[in-house]
Tab-separated table of N, CA, C and O in Angstrom:
chain	number	residue	atom	x	y	z
A	23	MET	N	3.573	11.793	27.831
A	23	MET	CA	4.601	12.464	27.042
A	23	MET	C	3.990	13.728	26.444
A	23	MET	O	2.943	13.693	25.828
A	24	ALA	N	4.661	14.823	26.639
A	24	ALA	CA	4.162	16.098	26.139
A	24	ALA	C	4.361	16.184	24.629
A	24	ALA	O	5.088	15.398	24.022
A	25	LEU	N	3.721	17.158	24.035
A	25	LEU	CA	3.742	17.308	22.589
A	25	LEU	C	5.156	17.546	22.049
A	25	LEU	O	5.535	16.991	21.016
A	26	GLN	N	5.959	18.359	22.747
A	26	GLN	CA	7.305	18.635	22.246
A	26	GLN	C	8.169	17.382	22.228
A	26	GLN	O	8.985	17.207	21.330
A	27	TRP	N	7.975	16.487	23.179
A	27	TRP	CA	8.769	15.256	23.190
A	27	TRP	C	8.297	14.296	22.117
A	27	TRP	O	9.095	13.548	21.545
A	28	LEU	N	7.016	14.315	21.835
A	28	LEU	CA	6.481	13.499	20.751
A	28	LEU	C	7.039	13.976	19.411
A	28	LEU	O	7.471	13.169	18.580
A	29	ILE	N	7.051	15.296	19.208
A	29	ILE	CA	7.619	15.862	17.981
A	29	ILE	C	9.096	15.506	17.866
A	29	ILE	O	9.566	15.085	16.803
A	30	LEU	N	9.821	15.658	18.966
A	30	LEU	CA	11.253	15.348	18.948
A	30	LEU	C	11.494	13.863	18.670
A	30	LEU	O	12.436	13.507	17.958
A	31	THR	N	10.642	13.003	19.181
A	31	THR	CA	10.773	11.568	18.922
A	31	THR	C	10.581	11.264	17.443
A	31	THR	O	11.348	10.489	16.854
A	32	TYR	N	9.568	11.878	16.833
A	32	TYR	CA	9.334	11.661	15.402
A	32	TYR	C	10.480	12.220	14.558
A	32	TYR	O	10.865	11.623	13.552
A	33	VAL	N	11.019	13.353	14.958
A	33	VAL	CA	12.143	13.936	14.218
A	33	VAL	C	13.369	13.029	14.316
A	33	VAL	O	14.066	12.800	13.318
A	34	VAL	N	13.628	12.487	15.486
A	34	VAL	CA	14.766	11.573	15.651
A	34	VAL	C	14.559	10.322	14.812
A	34	VAL	O	15.501	9.830	14.174
A	35	ALA	N	13.344	9.809	14.777
A	35	ALA	CA	13.069	8.623	13.956
A	35	ALA	C	13.276	8.931	12.473
A	35	ALA	O	13.864	8.115	11.736
A	36	ALA	N	12.824	10.098	12.031
A	36	ALA	CA	13.013	10.481	10.628
A	36	ALA	C	14.490	10.686	10.312
A	36	ALA	O	14.966	10.272	9.246
A	37	GLU	N	15.223	11.312	11.227
A	37	GLU	CA	16.658	11.501	11.014
A	37	GLU	C	17.384	10.159	10.957
A	37	GLU	O	18.302	9.980	10.151
A	38	ALA	N	16.987	9.228	11.803
A	38	ALA	CA	17.616	7.910	11.783
A	38	ALA	C	17.339	7.198	10.459
A	38	ALA	O	18.224	6.549	9.897
A	39	ALA	N	16.121	7.336	9.956
A	39	ALA	CA	15.790	6.725	8.668
A	39	ALA	C	16.598	7.365	7.537
A	39	ALA	O	17.095	6.657	6.645
A	40	LEU	N	16.756	8.693	7.571
A	40	LEU	CA	17.559	9.374	6.549
A	40	LEU	C	19.029	8.960	6.631
A	40	LEU	O	19.675	8.753	5.598
A	41	ALA	N	19.542	8.846	7.841
A	41	ALA	CA	20.936	8.415	8.001
A	41	ALA	C	21.123	6.994	7.476
A	41	ALA	O	22.137	6.688	6.837
A	42	LEU	N	20.142	6.150	7.719
A	42	LEU	CA	20.206	4.781	7.203
A	42	LEU	C	20.165	4.761	5.682
A	42	LEU	O	20.938	4.045	5.031
A	43	LEU	N	19.286	5.579	5.090
A	43	LEU	CA	19.209	5.659	3.630
A	43	LEU	C	20.521	6.162	3.023
A	43	LEU	O	20.933	5.709	1.960
A	44	LEU	N	21.147	7.127	3.693
A	44	LEU	CA	22.394	7.677	3.168
A	44	LEU	C	23.556	6.701	3.253
A	44	LEU	O	24.460	6.737	2.421
A	45	THR	N	23.543	5.842	4.251
A	45	THR	CA	24.673	4.942	4.441
A	45	THR	C	24.502	3.598	3.740
A	45	THR	O	25.481	2.858	3.623
A	46	LEU	N	23.291	3.281	3.291
A	46	LEU	CA	23.104	2.027	2.564
A	46	LEU	C	23.738	2.122	1.175
A	46	LEU	O	23.669	3.169	0.529
A	47	PRO	N	24.354	1.056	0.715
A	47	PRO	CA	24.903	1.093	-0.641
A	47	PRO	C	23.775	1.130	-1.670
A	47	PRO	O	22.769	0.435	-1.533
A	48	SER	N	23.951	1.993	-2.664
A	48	SER	CA	22.950	2.132	-3.717
A	48	SER	C	23.640	2.587	-4.995
A	48	SER	O	24.789	3.021	-4.961
A	49	PRO	N	22.954	2.475	-6.133
A	49	PRO	CA	23.558	2.938	-7.387
A	49	PRO	C	23.923	4.422	-7.314
A	49	PRO	O	23.295	5.204	-6.589
A	50	LYS	N	24.928	4.792	-8.075
A	50	LYS	CA	25.476	6.142	-7.987
A	50	LYS	C	24.441	7.213	-8.331
A	50	LYS	O	24.350	8.231	-7.635
A	51	LEU	N	23.658	7.008	-9.361
A	51	LEU	CA	22.654	7.991	-9.751
A	51	LEU	C	21.614	8.183	-8.646
A	51	LEU	O	21.248	9.318	-8.311
A	52	LEU	N	21.151	7.074	-8.090
A	52	LEU	CA	20.175	7.152	-7.006
A	52	LEU	C	20.778	7.836	-5.784
A	52	LEU	O	20.133	8.670	-5.144
A	53	LYS	N	22.018	7.515	-5.475
A	53	LYS	CA	22.690	8.117	-4.315
A	53	LYS	C	22.853	9.625	-4.504
A	53	LYS	O	22.618	10.397	-3.571
A	54	ASN	N	23.232	10.046	-5.727
A	54	ASN	CA	23.399	11.480	-5.984
A	54	ASN	C	22.082	12.234	-5.820
A	54	ASN	O	22.048	13.315	-5.236
A	55	ARG	N	21.011	11.682	-6.340
A	55	ARG	CA	19.708	12.334	-6.217
A	55	ARG	C	19.216	12.340	-4.774
A	55	ARG	O	18.625	13.315	-4.312
A	56	LEU	N	19.465	11.250	-4.072
A	56	LEU	CA	19.066	11.172	-2.674
A	56	LEU	C	19.828	12.197	-1.831
A	56	LEU	O	19.237	12.892	-0.995
A	57	VAL	N	21.118	12.324	-2.073
A	57	VAL	CA	21.920	13.293	-1.328
A	57	VAL	C	21.473	14.712	-1.641
A	57	VAL	O	21.369	15.556	-0.738
A	58	SER	N	21.180	15.008	-2.902
A	58	SER	CA	20.728	16.368	-3.230
A	58	SER	C	19.367	16.665	-2.601
A	58	SER	O	19.134	17.777	-2.128
A	59	LEU	N	18.476	15.690	-2.576
A	59	LEU	CA	17.170	15.887	-1.944
A	59	LEU	C	17.318	16.111	-0.438
A	59	LEU	O	16.719	17.031	0.124
A	60	ILE	N	18.126	15.295	0.202
A	60	ILE	CA	18.311	15.429	1.651
A	60	ILE	C	19.031	16.733	1.983
A	60	ILE	O	18.738	17.375	2.997
A	61	SER	N	19.937	17.171	1.116
A	61	SER	CA	20.602	18.453	1.341
A	61	SER	C	19.607	19.608	1.300
A	61	SER	O	19.736	20.575	2.053
A	62	LEU	N	18.609	19.513	0.431
A	62	LEU	CA	17.570	20.544	0.397
A	62	LEU	C	16.700	20.515	1.650
A	62	LEU	O	16.229	21.551	2.115
A	63	ILE	N	16.494	19.329	2.193
A	63	ILE	CA	15.677	19.183	3.400
A	63	ILE	C	16.431	19.666	4.630
A	63	ILE	O	15.825	20.163	5.586
A	64	LEU	N	17.754	19.551	4.622
A	64	LEU	CA	18.543	19.890	5.804
A	64	LEU	C	18.445	21.365	6.190
A	64	LEU	O	18.474	21.689	7.374
A	65	GLN	N	18.360	22.247	5.221
A	65	GLN	CA	18.317	23.680	5.534
A	65	GLN	C	17.126	24.040	6.420
A	65	GLN	O	17.318	24.635	7.481
A	66	PRO	N	15.886	23.693	6.045
A	66	PRO	CA	14.783	24.038	6.961
A	66	PRO	C	14.735	23.150	8.207
A	66	PRO	O	14.123	23.523	9.207
A	67	ALA	N	15.385	21.996	8.158
A	67	ALA	CA	15.361	21.102	9.315
A	67	ALA	C	16.340	21.526	10.405
A	67	ALA	O	16.413	20.886	11.446
A	68	LEU	N	17.068	22.601	10.172
A	68	LEU	CA	18.013	23.092	11.168
A	68	LEU	C	17.305	23.551	12.440
A	68	LEU	O	17.931	23.656	13.493
A	69	PHE	N	15.994	23.770	12.378
A	69	PHE	CA	15.247	24.207	13.553
A	69	PHE	C	15.395	23.233	14.706
A	69	PHE	O	15.207	23.604	15.866
A	70	ILE	N	15.733	21.986	14.410
A	70	ILE	CA	15.778	20.975	15.463
A	70	ILE	C	16.896	21.248	16.459
A	70	ILE	O	16.769	20.924	17.641
A	71	VAL	N	17.985	21.863	16.013
A	71	VAL	CA	19.113	22.106	16.920
A	71	VAL	C	18.741	23.116	18.014
A	71	VAL	O	18.913	22.816	19.199
A	72	PRO	N	18.221	24.326	17.673
A	72	PRO	CA	17.838	25.218	18.770
A	72	PRO	C	16.645	24.696	19.577
A	72	PRO	O	16.553	24.942	20.779
A	73	PHE	N	15.752	23.951	18.913
A	73	PHE	CA	14.617	23.372	19.631
A	73	PHE	C	15.107	22.390	20.682
A	73	PHE	O	14.671	22.437	21.844
A	74	ALA	N	16.028	21.514	20.298
A	74	ALA	CA	16.571	20.545	21.258
A	74	ALA	C	17.384	21.251	22.340
A	74	ALA	O	17.341	20.863	23.513
A	75	GLY	N	18.110	22.300	21.953
A	75	GLY	CA	18.865	23.061	22.946
A	75	GLY	C	17.950	23.718	23.970
A	75	GLY	O	18.246	23.717	25.177
A	76	PHE	N	16.841	24.282	23.495
A	76	PHE	CA	15.876	24.878	24.417
A	76	PHE	C	15.291	23.822	25.348
A	76	PHE	O	15.102	24.065	26.542
A	77	GLN	N	15.005	22.651	24.819
A	77	GLN	CA	14.463	21.584	25.654
A	77	GLN	C	15.487	21.134	26.706
A	77	GLN	O	15.123	20.824	27.838
A	78	LEU	N	16.770	21.119	26.319
A	78	LEU	CA	17.814	20.775	27.288
A	78	LEU	C	17.893	21.822	28.400
A	78	LEU	O	18.067	21.473	29.576
A	79	LEU	N	17.779	23.095	28.037
A	79	LEU	CA	17.769	24.140	29.063
A	79	LEU	C	16.559	24.002	29.984
A	79	LEU	O	16.661	24.222	31.199
A	80	ASP	N	15.425	23.632	29.416
A	80	ASP	CA	14.225	23.425	30.212
A	80	ASP	C	14.421	22.266	31.195
A	80	ASP	O	14.035	22.357	32.365
A	81	ILE	N	15.031	21.192	30.735
A	81	ILE	CA	15.301	20.046	31.605
A	81	ILE	C	16.252	20.455	32.720
A	81	ILE	O	16.061	20.097	33.888
A	82	TYR	N	17.286	21.229	32.362
A	82	TYR	CA	18.249	21.671	33.369
A	82	TYR	C	17.565	22.547	34.419
A	82	TYR	O	17.779	22.373	35.621
A	83	TRP	N	16.728	23.490	33.968
A	83	TRP	CA	16.052	24.365	34.910
A	83	TRP	C	15.128	23.569	35.825
A	83	TRP	O	15.085	23.806	37.034
A	84	LYS	N	14.393	22.625	35.253
A	84	LYS	CA	13.491	21.807	36.077
A	84	LYS	C	14.266	20.945	37.060
A	84	LYS	O	13.818	20.708	38.179
A	85	ASN	N	15.454	20.480	36.641
A	85	ASN	CA	16.264	19.659	37.529
A	85	ASN	C	16.794	20.482	38.703
A	85	ASN	O	16.859	19.992	39.826
A	86	GLU	N	17.166	21.731	38.435
A	86	GLU	CA	17.674	22.592	39.500
A	86	GLU	C	16.579	22.982	40.492
A	86	GLU	O	16.869	23.218	41.661
A	87	HIS	N	15.353	23.063	40.031
A	87	HIS	CA	14.264	23.512	40.888
A	87	HIS	C	13.307	22.383	41.285
A	87	HIS	O	12.213	22.645	41.775
A	88	ARG	N	13.729	21.165	41.088
A	88	ARG	CA	12.884	20.011	41.447
A	88	ARG	C	12.960	19.790	42.955
A	88	ARG	O	14.021	19.907	43.564
A	89	LEU	N	11.841	19.460	43.536
A	89	LEU	CA	11.833	19.121	44.951
A	89	LEU	C	12.461	17.748	45.121
A	89	LEU	O	12.041	16.779	44.493
A	90	SER	N	13.472	17.679	45.950
A	90	SER	CA	14.131	16.380	46.138
A	90	SER	C	13.444	15.622	47.267
A	90	SER	O	12.947	16.200	48.234
A	91	CYS	N	13.455	14.353	47.104
A	91	CYS	CA	12.806	13.484	48.087
A	91	CYS	C	13.880	12.557	48.647
A	91	CYS	O	14.018	11.409	48.238
A	92	ASN	N	14.668	13.073	49.570
A	92	ASN	CA	15.751	12.262	50.123
A	92	ASN	C	15.716	12.205	51.640
A	92	ASN	O	16.661	11.778	52.266
A	93	SER	N	14.620	12.634	52.221
A	93	SER	CA	14.529	12.585	53.681
A	93	SER	C	13.692	11.383	54.114
A	93	SER	O	13.145	10.653	53.301
A	94	GLU	N	13.576	11.220	55.399
A	94	GLU	CA	12.814	10.104	55.958
A	94	GLU	C	11.301	10.335	55.859
A	94	GLU	O	10.520	9.409	55.973
A	95	ILE	N	10.888	11.580	55.630
A	95	ILE	CA	9.466	11.931	55.642
A	95	ILE	C	8.767	11.487	54.359
A	95	ILE	O	7.558	11.278	54.348
A	96	CYS	N	9.484	11.307	53.270
A	96	CYS	CA	8.882	10.979	51.977
A	96	CYS	C	8.202	9.617	52.009
A	96	CYS	O	8.726	8.653	52.567
A	97	THR	N	7.047	9.564	51.378
A	97	THR	CA	6.350	8.288	51.269
A	97	THR	C	6.894	7.530	50.058
A	97	THR	O	7.635	8.075	49.239
A	98	ALA	N	6.490	6.302	49.938
A	98	ALA	CA	6.950	5.480	48.811
A	98	ALA	C	6.423	6.021	47.486
A	98	ALA	O	7.131	6.010	46.476
A	99	ALA	N	5.200	6.524	47.499
A	99	ALA	CA	4.621	7.074	46.273
A	99	ALA	C	5.359	8.336	45.835
A	99	ALA	O	5.624	8.529	44.637
A	100	GLU	N	5.700	9.182	46.794
A	100	GLU	CA	6.465	10.391	46.456
A	100	GLU	C	7.845	10.046	45.916
A	100	GLU	O	8.328	10.651	44.968
A	101	ARG	N	8.477	9.064	46.535
A	101	ARG	CA	9.807	8.640	46.086
A	101	ARG	C	9.737	8.040	44.677
A	101	ARG	O	10.585	8.319	43.822
A	102	ASP	N	8.701	7.250	44.407
A	102	ASP	CA	8.530	6.679	43.068
A	102	ASP	C	8.275	7.760	42.025
A	102	ASP	O	8.822	7.706	40.918
A	103	ARG	N	7.454	8.750	42.389
A	103	ARG	CA	7.183	9.850	41.461
A	103	ARG	C	8.452	10.645	41.180
A	103	ARG	O	8.715	11.025	40.038
A	104	TYR	N	9.267	10.865	42.203
A	104	TYR	CA	10.536	11.586	42.026
A	104	TYR	C	11.475	10.802	41.107
A	104	TYR	O	12.064	11.358	40.182
A	105	GLU	N	11.611	9.509	41.355
A	105	GLU	CA	12.492	8.679	40.525
A	105	GLU	C	11.986	8.608	39.088
A	105	GLU	O	12.783	8.629	38.142
A	106	LYS	N	10.685	8.536	38.918
A	106	LYS	CA	10.112	8.497	37.573
A	106	LYS	C	10.405	9.794	36.824
A	106	LYS	O	10.741	9.764	35.632
A	107	SER	N	10.313	10.924	37.495
A	107	SER	CA	10.617	12.194	36.838
A	107	SER	C	12.095	12.294	36.486
A	107	SER	O	12.453	12.848	35.442
A	108	VAL	N	12.958	11.744	37.311
A	108	VAL	CA	14.394	11.743	37.003
A	108	VAL	C	14.659	10.867	35.781
A	108	VAL	O	15.412	11.254	34.883
A	109	TYR	N	14.035	9.703	35.712
A	109	TYR	CA	14.224	8.820	34.558
A	109	TYR	C	13.692	9.452	33.271
A	109	TYR	O	14.302	9.328	32.218
A	110	LYS	N	12.560	10.138	33.364
A	110	LYS	CA	12.028	10.825	32.184
A	110	LYS	C	12.970	11.926	31.724
A	110	LYS	O	13.183	12.108	30.522
A	111	ALA	N	13.531	12.654	32.662
A	111	ALA	CA	14.473	13.717	32.307
A	111	ALA	C	15.714	13.130	31.632
A	111	ALA	O	16.204	13.669	30.633
A	112	GLN	N	16.205	12.012	32.144
A	112	GLN	CA	17.366	11.372	31.523
A	112	GLN	C	17.035	10.891	30.117
A	112	GLN	O	17.832	11.059	29.186
A	113	ARG	N	15.862	10.322	29.939
A	113	ARG	CA	15.446	9.877	28.613
A	113	ARG	C	15.338	11.048	27.641
A	113	ARG	O	15.774	10.962	26.491
A	114	ASN	N	14.811	12.151	28.112
A	114	ASN	CA	14.656	13.316	27.253
A	114	ASN	C	15.999	13.953	26.898
A	114	ASN	O	16.157	14.479	25.800
A	115	VAL	N	16.953	13.913	27.813
A	115	VAL	CA	18.295	14.412	27.495
A	115	VAL	C	18.917	13.562	26.401
A	115	VAL	O	19.515	14.082	25.450
A	116	ILE	N	18.766	12.265	26.503
A	116	ILE	CA	19.294	11.365	25.466
A	116	ILE	C	18.601	11.650	24.134
A	116	ILE	O	19.243	11.676	23.079
A	117	LEU	N	17.314	11.899	24.163
A	117	LEU	CA	16.564	12.208	22.944
A	117	LEU	C	17.057	13.503	22.297
A	117	LEU	O	17.270	13.556	21.077
A	118	CYS	N	17.281	14.532	23.096
A	118	CYS	CA	17.764	15.818	22.557
A	118	CYS	C	19.164	15.687	21.966
A	118	CYS	O	19.430	16.198	20.869
A	119	THR	N	20.053	15.023	22.668
A	119	THR	CA	21.413	14.873	22.143
A	119	THR	C	21.431	13.993	20.904
A	119	THR	O	22.190	14.252	19.967
A	120	THR	N	20.581	12.989	20.867
A	120	THR	CA	20.497	12.139	19.683
A	120	THR	C	19.999	12.926	18.478
A	120	THR	O	20.507	12.754	17.364
A	121	ALA	N	19.029	13.800	18.691
A	121	ALA	CA	18.516	14.624	17.591
A	121	ALA	C	19.623	15.500	17.020
A	121	ALA	O	19.789	15.584	15.797
A	122	CYS	N	20.393	16.134	17.887
A	122	CYS	CA	21.485	17.006	17.413
A	122	CYS	C	22.587	16.202	16.730
A	122	CYS	O	23.097	16.609	15.674
A	123	LEU	N	22.965	15.075	17.304
A	123	LEU	CA	24.027	14.260	16.707
A	123	LEU	C	23.612	13.661	15.370
A	123	LEU	O	24.422	13.606	14.434
A	124	LEU	N	22.380	13.225	15.258
A	124	LEU	CA	21.907	12.686	13.986
A	124	LEU	C	21.852	13.764	12.919
A	124	LEU	O	22.216	13.525	11.760
A	125	TYR	N	21.405	14.967	13.285
A	125	TYR	CA	21.385	16.060	12.315
A	125	TYR	C	22.803	16.352	11.839
A	125	TYR	O	23.047	16.510	10.647
A	126	TRP	N	23.733	16.423	12.781
A	126	TRP	CA	25.120	16.714	12.427
A	126	TRP	C	25.695	15.613	11.532
A	126	TRP	O	26.378	15.902	10.546
A	127	SER	N	25.427	14.355	11.860
A	127	SER	CA	25.973	13.260	11.053
A	127	SER	C	25.381	13.249	9.648
A	127	SER	O	26.101	13.016	8.671
A	128	ILE	N	24.093	13.520	9.507
A	128	ILE	CA	23.484	13.586	8.175
A	128	ILE	C	24.093	14.736	7.379
A	128	ILE	O	24.406	14.594	6.194
A	129	HIS	N	24.284	15.871	8.040
A	129	HIS	CA	24.899	17.020	7.376
A	129	HIS	C	26.308	16.680	6.892
A	129	HIS	O	26.686	16.990	5.756
A	130	ARG	N	27.095	16.030	7.728
A	130	ARG	CA	28.471	15.675	7.359
A	130	ARG	C	28.499	14.622	6.253
A	130	ARG	O	29.341	14.683	5.354
A	131	ILE	N	27.610	13.655	6.295
A	131	ILE	CA	27.564	12.631	5.246
A	131	ILE	C	27.263	13.279	3.901
A	131	ILE	O	27.910	12.974	2.890
A	132	CYS	N	26.284	14.186	3.873
A	132	CYS	CA	25.950	14.881	2.618
A	132	CYS	C	27.121	15.731	2.143
A	132	CYS	O	27.442	15.753	0.947
A	133	LYS	N	27.780	16.409	3.065
A	133	LYS	CA	28.912	17.257	2.684
A	133	LYS	C	30.060	16.409	2.130
A	133	LYS	O	30.669	16.761	1.125
A	134	TYR	N	30.360	15.289	2.779
A	134	TYR	CA	31.425	14.408	2.290
A	134	TYR	C	31.092	13.849	0.921
A	134	TYR	O	31.955	13.736	0.055
A	135	HIS	N	29.835	13.503	0.726
A	135	HIS	CA	29.428	12.959	-0.567
A	135	HIS	C	29.596	13.999	-1.680
A	135	HIS	O	30.059	13.676	-2.770
A	136	LYS	N	29.230	15.242	-1.385
A	136	LYS	CA	29.407	16.308	-2.378
A	136	LYS	C	30.897	16.560	-2.661
A	136	LYS	O	31.272	16.808	-3.812
A	137	GLU	N	31.729	16.496	-1.623
A	137	GLU	CA	33.171	16.670	-1.834
A	137	GLU	C	33.742	15.542	-2.686
A	137	GLU	O	34.595	15.775	-3.547
A	138	ILE	N	33.273	14.331	-2.470
A	138	ILE	CA	33.719	13.188	-3.278
A	138	ILE	C	33.297	13.379	-4.729
A	138	ILE	O	34.074	13.096	-5.650
A	139	GLU	N	32.078	13.869	-4.951
A	139	GLU	CA	31.628	14.142	-6.323
A	139	GLU	C	32.525	15.163	-7.004
A	139	GLU	O	32.918	14.992	-8.180
A	140	LYS	N	32.870	16.216	-6.297
A	140	LYS	CA	33.750	17.247	-6.878
A	140	LYS	C	35.121	16.673	-7.208
A	140	LYS	O	35.698	16.966	-8.255
A	141	LEU	N	35.653	15.858	-6.316
A	141	LEU	CA	36.956	15.247	-6.566
A	141	LEU	C	36.903	14.292	-7.755
A	141	LEU	O	37.861	14.217	-8.540
A	142	GLU	N	35.799	13.581	-7.907
A	142	GLU	CA	35.649	12.690	-9.056
A	142	GLU	C	35.577	13.481	-10.352
A	142	GLU	O	36.122	13.045	-11.380
A	143	GLU	N	34.918	14.631	-10.322
A	143	GLU	CA	34.871	15.482	-11.519
A	143	GLU	C	36.255	16.009	-11.879
A	143	GLU	O	36.625	16.038	-13.060
A	144	VAL	N	37.016	16.406	-10.882
A	144	VAL	CA	38.378	16.880	-11.130
A	144	VAL	C	39.235	15.753	-11.698
A	144	VAL	O	40.010	15.953	-12.647
A	145	GLU	N	39.055	14.570	-11.160
A	145	GLU	CA	39.805	13.417	-11.661
A	145	GLU	C	39.446	13.112	-13.116
A	145	GLU	O	40.324	12.804	-13.937
A	146	LYS	N	38.161	13.213	-13.457
A	146	LYS	CA	37.746	12.983	-14.853
A	146	LYS	C	38.367	14.017	-15.780
A	146	LYS	O	38.804	13.683	-16.881
A	147	ARG	N	38.400	15.280	-15.343
A	147	ARG	CA	38.993	16.322	-16.173
A	147	ARG	C	40.485	16.066	-16.396
A	147	ARG	O	40.990	16.259	-17.494
A	148	TYR	N	41.182	15.635	-15.359
A	148	TYR	CA	42.609	15.345	-15.517
A	148	TYR	C	42.842	14.150	-16.415
A	148	TYR	O	43.809	14.108	-17.178
A	149	LYS	N	41.962	13.156	-16.336
A	149	LYS	CA	42.104	11.982	-17.204
A	149	LYS	C	41.824	12.336	-18.666
A	149	LYS	O	42.406	11.762	-19.567
A	150	ASN	N	40.879	13.234	-18.895
A	150	ASN	CA	40.547	13.636	-20.259
A	150	ASN	C	41.625	14.508	-20.894
A	150	ASN	O	41.716	14.599	-22.102
A	151	GLU	N	42.420	15.182	-20.099
A	151	GLU	CA	43.477	16.058	-20.649
A	151	GLU	C	44.697	15.315	-21.017
A	151	GLU	O	45.042	14.353	-21.277
């Protein structure tokens, strides 16, 4: 596994942990602080979207220019190597899309939570009047 895929794997694992933390029930004060902290982290973490997009383009280019092994001349070892590279490419595509989807879901969860906070403040003001 190359370095970029290792980095992407760790980022996906961290995003999954953050998504889990955001969706677990917790006290309101803790949830508010957690959402504000994660919202601060999301801005610099946006690099993952173009990084994953570039990796997807790289996979596409390699797939278009890959030597195919579909003739009778190919040996079993060549065919296995070809199939292994196809499986790795499929795994990496899933990894890239998961990274983008997890980033988007964390962003939306934080945004919804902030909107709920604003609505609760408006409701408190109306109740106090």
